[in-house]
Short mmCIF file of C-alpha atoms in Angstrom, two decimals:
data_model
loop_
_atom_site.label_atom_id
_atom_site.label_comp_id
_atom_site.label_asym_id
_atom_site.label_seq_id
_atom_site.Cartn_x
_atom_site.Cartn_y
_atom_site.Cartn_z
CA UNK A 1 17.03 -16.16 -47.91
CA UNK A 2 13.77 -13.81 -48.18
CA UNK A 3 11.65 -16.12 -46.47
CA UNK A 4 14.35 -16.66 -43.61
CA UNK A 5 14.84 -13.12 -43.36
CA UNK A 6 10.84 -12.77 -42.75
CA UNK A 7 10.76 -15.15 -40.02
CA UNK A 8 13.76 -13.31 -38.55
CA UNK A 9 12.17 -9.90 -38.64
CA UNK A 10 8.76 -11.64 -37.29
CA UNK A 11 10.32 -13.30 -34.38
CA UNK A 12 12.13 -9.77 -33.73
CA UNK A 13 8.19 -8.23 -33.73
CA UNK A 14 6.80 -10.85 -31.67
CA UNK A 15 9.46 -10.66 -28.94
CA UNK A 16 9.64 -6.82 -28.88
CA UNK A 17 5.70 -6.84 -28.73
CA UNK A 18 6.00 -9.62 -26.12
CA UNK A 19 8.39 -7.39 -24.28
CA UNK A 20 6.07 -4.19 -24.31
CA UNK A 21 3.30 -6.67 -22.95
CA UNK A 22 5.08 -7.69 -19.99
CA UNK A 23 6.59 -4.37 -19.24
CA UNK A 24 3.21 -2.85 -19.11
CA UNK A 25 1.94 -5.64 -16.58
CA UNK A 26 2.29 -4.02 -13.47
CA UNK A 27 0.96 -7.61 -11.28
CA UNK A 28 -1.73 -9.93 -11.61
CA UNK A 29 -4.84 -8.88 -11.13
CA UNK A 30 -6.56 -11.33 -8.27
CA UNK A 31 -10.38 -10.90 -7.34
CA UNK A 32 -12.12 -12.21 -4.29
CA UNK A 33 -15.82 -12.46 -3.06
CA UNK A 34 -15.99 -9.52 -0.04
CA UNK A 35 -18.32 -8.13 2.08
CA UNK A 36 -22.33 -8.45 0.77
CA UNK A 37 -21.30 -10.07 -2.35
CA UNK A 38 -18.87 -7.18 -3.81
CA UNK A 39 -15.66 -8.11 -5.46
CA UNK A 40 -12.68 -7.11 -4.30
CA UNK A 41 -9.86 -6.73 -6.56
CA UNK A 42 -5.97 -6.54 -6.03
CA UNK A 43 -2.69 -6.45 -8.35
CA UNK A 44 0.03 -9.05 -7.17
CA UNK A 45 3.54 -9.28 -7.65
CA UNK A 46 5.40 -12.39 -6.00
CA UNK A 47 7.98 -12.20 -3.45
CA UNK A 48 11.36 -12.54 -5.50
CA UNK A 49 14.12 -12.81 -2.66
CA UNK A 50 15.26 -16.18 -3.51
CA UNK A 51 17.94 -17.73 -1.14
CA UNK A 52 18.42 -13.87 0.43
CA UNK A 53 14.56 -14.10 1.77
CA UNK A 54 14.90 -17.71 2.85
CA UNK A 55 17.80 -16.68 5.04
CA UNK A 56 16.13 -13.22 6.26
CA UNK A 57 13.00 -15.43 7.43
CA UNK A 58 11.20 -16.52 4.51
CA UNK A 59 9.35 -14.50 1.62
CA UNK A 60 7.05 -11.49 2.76
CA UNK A 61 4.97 -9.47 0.98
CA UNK A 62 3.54 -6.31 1.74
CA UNK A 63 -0.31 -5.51 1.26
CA UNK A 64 -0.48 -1.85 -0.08
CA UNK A 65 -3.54 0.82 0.86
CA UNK A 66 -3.56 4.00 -0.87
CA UNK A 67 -4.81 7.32 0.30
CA UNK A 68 -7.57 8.92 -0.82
CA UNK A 69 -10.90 7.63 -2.02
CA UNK A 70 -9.07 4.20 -2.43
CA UNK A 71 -9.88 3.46 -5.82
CA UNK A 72 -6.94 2.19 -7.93
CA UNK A 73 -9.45 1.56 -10.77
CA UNK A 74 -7.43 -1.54 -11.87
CA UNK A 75 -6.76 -2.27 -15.42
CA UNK A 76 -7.00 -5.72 -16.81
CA UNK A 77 -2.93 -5.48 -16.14
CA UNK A 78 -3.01 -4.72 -12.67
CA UNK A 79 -1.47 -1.01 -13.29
CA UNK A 80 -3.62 1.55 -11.54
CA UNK A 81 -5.89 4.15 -13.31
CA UNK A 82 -6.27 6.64 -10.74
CA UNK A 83 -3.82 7.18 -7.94
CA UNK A 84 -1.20 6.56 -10.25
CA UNK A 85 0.60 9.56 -8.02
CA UNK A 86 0.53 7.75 -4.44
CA UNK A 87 3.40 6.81 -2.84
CA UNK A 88 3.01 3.40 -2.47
CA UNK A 89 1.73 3.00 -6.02
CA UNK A 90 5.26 4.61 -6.78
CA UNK A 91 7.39 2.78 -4.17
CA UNK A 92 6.08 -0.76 -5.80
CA UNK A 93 8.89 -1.47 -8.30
CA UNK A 94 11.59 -0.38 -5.05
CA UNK A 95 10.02 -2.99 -3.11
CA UNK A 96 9.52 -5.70 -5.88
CA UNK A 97 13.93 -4.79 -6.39
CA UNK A 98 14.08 -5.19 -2.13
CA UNK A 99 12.82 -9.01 -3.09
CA UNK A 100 9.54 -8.33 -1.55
CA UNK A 101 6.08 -9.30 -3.08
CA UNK A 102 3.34 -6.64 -3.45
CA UNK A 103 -0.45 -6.77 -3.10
CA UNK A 104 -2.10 -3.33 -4.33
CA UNK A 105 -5.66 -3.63 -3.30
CA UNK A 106 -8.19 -1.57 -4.78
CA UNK A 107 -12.00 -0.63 -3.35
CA UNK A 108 -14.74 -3.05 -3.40
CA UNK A 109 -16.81 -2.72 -6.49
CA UNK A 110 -19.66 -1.58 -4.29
CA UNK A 111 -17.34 1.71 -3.18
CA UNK A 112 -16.06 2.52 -6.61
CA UNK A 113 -18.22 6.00 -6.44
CA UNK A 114 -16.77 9.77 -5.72
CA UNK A 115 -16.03 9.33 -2.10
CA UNK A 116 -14.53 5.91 -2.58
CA UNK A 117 -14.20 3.65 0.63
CA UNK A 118 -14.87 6.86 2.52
CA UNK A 119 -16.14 6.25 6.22
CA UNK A 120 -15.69 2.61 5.58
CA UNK A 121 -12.22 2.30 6.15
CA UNK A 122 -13.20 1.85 10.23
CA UNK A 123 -15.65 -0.62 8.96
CA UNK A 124 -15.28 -4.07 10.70
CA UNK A 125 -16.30 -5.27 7.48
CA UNK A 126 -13.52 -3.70 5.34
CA UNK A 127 -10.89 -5.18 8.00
CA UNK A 128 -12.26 -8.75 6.86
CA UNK A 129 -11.80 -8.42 3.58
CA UNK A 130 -8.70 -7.34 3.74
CA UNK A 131 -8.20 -10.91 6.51
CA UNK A 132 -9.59 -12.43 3.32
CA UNK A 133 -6.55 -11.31 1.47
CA UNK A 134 -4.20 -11.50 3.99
CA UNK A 135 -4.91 -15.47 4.50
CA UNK A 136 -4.56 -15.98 0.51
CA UNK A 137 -1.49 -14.54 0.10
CA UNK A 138 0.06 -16.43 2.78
CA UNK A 139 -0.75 -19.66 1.87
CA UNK A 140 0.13 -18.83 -1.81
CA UNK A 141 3.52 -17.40 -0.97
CA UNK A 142 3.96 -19.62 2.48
CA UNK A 143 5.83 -16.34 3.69
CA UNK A 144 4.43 -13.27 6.06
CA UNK A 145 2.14 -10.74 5.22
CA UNK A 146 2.55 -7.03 6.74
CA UNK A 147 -0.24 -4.37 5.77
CA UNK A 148 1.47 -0.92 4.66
CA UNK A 149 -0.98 1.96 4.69
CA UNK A 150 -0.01 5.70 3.48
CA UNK A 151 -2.19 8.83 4.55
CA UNK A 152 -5.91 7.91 3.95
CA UNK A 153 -4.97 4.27 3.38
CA UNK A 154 -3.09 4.15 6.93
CA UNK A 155 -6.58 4.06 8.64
CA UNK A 156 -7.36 0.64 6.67
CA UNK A 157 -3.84 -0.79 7.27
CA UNK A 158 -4.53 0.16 11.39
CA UNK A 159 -8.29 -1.49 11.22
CA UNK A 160 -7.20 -4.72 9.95
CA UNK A 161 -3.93 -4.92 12.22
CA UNK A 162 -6.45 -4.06 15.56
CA UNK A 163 -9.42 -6.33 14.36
CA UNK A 164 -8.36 -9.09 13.08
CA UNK A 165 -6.62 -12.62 14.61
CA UNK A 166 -5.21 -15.95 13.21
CA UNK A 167 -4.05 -16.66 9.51
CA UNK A 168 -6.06 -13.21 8.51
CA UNK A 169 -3.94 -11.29 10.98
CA UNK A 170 -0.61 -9.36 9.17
CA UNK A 171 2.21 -10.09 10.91
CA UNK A 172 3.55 -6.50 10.55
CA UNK A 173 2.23 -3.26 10.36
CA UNK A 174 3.64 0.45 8.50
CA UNK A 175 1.91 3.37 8.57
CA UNK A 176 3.28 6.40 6.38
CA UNK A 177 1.99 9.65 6.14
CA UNK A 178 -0.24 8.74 8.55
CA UNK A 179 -4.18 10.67 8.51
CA UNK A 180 -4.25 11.85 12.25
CA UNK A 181 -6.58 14.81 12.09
CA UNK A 182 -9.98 14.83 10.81
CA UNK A 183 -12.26 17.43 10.13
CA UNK A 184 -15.06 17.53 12.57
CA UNK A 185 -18.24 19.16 11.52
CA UNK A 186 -17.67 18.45 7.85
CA UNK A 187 -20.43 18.20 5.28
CA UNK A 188 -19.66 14.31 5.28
CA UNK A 189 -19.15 12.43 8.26
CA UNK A 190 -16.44 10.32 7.30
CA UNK A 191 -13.93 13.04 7.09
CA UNK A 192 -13.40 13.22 10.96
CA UNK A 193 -12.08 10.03 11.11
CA UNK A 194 -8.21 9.01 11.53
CA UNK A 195 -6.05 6.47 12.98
CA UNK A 196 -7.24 7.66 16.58
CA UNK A 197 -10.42 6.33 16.13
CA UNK A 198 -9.52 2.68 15.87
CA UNK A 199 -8.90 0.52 18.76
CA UNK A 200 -4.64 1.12 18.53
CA UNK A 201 -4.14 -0.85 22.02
CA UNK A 202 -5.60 -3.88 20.18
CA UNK A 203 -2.81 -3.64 17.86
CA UNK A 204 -0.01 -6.22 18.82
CA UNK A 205 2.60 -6.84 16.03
CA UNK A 206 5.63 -4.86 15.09
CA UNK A 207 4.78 -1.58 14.11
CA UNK A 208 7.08 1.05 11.86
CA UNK A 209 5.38 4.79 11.87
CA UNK A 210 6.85 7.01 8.87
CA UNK A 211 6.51 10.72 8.10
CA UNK A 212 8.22 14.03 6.98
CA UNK A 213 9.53 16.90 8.49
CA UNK A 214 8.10 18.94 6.10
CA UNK A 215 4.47 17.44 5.34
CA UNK A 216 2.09 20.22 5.30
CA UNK A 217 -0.78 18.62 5.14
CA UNK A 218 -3.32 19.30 7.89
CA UNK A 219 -4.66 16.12 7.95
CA UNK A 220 -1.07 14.27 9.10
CA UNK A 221 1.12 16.47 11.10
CA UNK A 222 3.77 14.79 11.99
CA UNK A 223 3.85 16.02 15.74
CA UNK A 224 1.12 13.51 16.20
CA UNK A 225 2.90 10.43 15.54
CA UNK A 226 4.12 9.67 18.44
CA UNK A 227 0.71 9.23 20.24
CA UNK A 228 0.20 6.57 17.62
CA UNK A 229 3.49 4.29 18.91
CA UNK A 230 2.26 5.22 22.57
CA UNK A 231 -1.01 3.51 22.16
CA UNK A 232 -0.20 0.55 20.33
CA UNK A 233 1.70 -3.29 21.97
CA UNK A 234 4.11 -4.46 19.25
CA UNK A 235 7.01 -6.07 20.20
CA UNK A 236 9.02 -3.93 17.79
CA UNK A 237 7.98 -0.22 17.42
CA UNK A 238 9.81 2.57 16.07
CA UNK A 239 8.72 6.23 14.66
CA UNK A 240 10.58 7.28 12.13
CA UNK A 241 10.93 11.52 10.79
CA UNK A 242 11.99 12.00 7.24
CA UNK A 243 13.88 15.04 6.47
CA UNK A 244 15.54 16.62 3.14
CA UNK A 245 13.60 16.19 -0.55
CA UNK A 246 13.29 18.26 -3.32
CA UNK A 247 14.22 22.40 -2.43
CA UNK A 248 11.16 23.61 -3.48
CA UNK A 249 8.45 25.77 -1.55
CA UNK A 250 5.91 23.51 0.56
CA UNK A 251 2.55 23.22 -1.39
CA UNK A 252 -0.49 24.48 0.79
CA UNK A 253 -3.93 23.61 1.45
CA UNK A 254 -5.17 20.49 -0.19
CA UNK A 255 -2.11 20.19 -2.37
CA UNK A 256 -0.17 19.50 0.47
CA UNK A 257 -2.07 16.40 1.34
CA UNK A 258 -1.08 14.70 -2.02
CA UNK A 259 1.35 12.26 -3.44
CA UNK A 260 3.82 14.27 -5.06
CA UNK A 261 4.82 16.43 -2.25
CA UNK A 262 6.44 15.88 0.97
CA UNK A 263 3.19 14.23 2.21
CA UNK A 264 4.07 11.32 -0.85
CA UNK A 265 7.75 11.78 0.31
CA UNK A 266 8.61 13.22 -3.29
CA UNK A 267 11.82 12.25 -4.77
CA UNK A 268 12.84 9.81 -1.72
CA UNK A 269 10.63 7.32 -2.45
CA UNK A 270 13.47 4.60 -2.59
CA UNK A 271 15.36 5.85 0.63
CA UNK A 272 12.17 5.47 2.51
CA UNK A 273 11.62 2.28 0.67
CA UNK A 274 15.01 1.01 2.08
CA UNK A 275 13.98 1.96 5.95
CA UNK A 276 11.00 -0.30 5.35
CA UNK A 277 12.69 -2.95 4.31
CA UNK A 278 15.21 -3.27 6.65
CA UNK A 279 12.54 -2.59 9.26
CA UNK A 280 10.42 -5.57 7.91
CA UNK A 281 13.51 -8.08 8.26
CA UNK A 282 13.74 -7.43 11.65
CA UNK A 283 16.33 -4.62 11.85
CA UNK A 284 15.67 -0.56 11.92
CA UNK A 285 14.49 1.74 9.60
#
């Protein structure tokens, strides 16, 4: 009876302990050869829709660019170390329960300094190695691949959609929170840039433009967004205005430009979740 007793209370350690394992494994951590022999790293999640995605036109997963510098700092789980506050970084588990799969991609080991990818988010370069992803995961998931970029990340998401062609090319872009503005005359170069610098009329697949009423942040006003729907050829294209969130004063200055704030769409991270979803299959936000 002891010794039965000890193999019960064992095999109740090993599953709890196997249990904390997986529910700390935010995706599986994939790493490519990029640009001038850098790695590039990403966290994937499969696409889970089962019969539902077959009948809404096959599994899709969405490729996910954070703001900021851009560096996730990946952990040998796939969970982020920095940027654990984006929106998109949040929004994963909504999207993984909307049957989608999930690619969060991380910066090239050789832009894993303080400015992060910086002014190479324009980079021709960077828009090929994220083709290089976008080719892998569709032949590993035999679905479609659209490129979601929020604030700084948006940039990225808009270089690969205008550069690149063929089984690289996403078949769907989203933009959220859009960077619009820069800063010209800034100590660093790189901090002019936005969307508007990109070749937009290049950009022919469905695109979905998201922001909120009440995003503060000077870099993504959300007056702008409509010049971004004006210059780009999708076949689907709609702009989309969030209102409502938590009643709480605005944040100013840089605080308004991150996650957890109207900018990061604070507290309606699954409702805007649900617009992109139904956007993806084909309906509207």
């Amino acid at each position: 009876m002891r010794r039965f007793l000890l193999r019960t209370a064992l095999g109740w350690l090993l599953a709890t302990a196997g249990l904390a394992l997986a529910a700390e494994r935010c995706g599986e951590v994939v790493g490519i050869e990029a640009h001038d022999r850098s790695t590039l790293r990403y966290a994937f999640v499969p696409p889970s829709g089962g019969q539902q995605a077959l009948q809404a036109g096959g599994p899709v997963t969405l490729l996910l660019l954070a703001g900021g510098a851009g560096h996730l700092d990946l952990d040998a789980q796939g969970c982020a170390r920095k940027l654990k506050g984006n929106s998109l970084v949040r929004s994963i588990p909504a999207f993984t329960e909307a049957g989608f799969g999930t690619a969060l991609v991380d910066a090239p080991s050789d832009f894993h300094g303080e400015d992060g990818l910086g002014g190479f988010r324009t980079d021709a370069r960077h828009a090929q190695d994220l083709g290089q992803v976008i080719a892998g995961l569709r032949t590993r998931t035999r679905g479609t691949v659209w490129v979601v970029g929020t604030s700084r990340g948006a940039i990225s998401a808009a270089n690969a959609a205008a550069r690149l062609a063929g089984p690289a090319a996403p078949d769907g872009l989203v933009l959220t929170s859009a960077l619009m503005a820069g800063q010209a005359g800034a100590k660093k170069a790189w901090v002019a840039q936005s969307v508007y610098d990109l070749p937009l009329e290049d950009i022919t697949v469905p695109v979905l433009v998201v922001g909120h009423a009440a995003d503060t942040c000077v870099r993504s006003p959300p007056n702008l967004m409509d010049r971004i729907v004006a210059r780009t050829r999708g076949p689907r294209q709609q702009l989309v205005t969030v209102s409502g969130g938590p009643a709480r004063p605005a944040p100013v200055g840089l605080d308004a430009c991150e996650g957890r704030s109207p900018h990061g769409f604070v507290e309606q991270e699954a409702e805007v979740a649900a617009g992109i979803a139904r956007f993806v299959r084909g309906g509207r936000y």
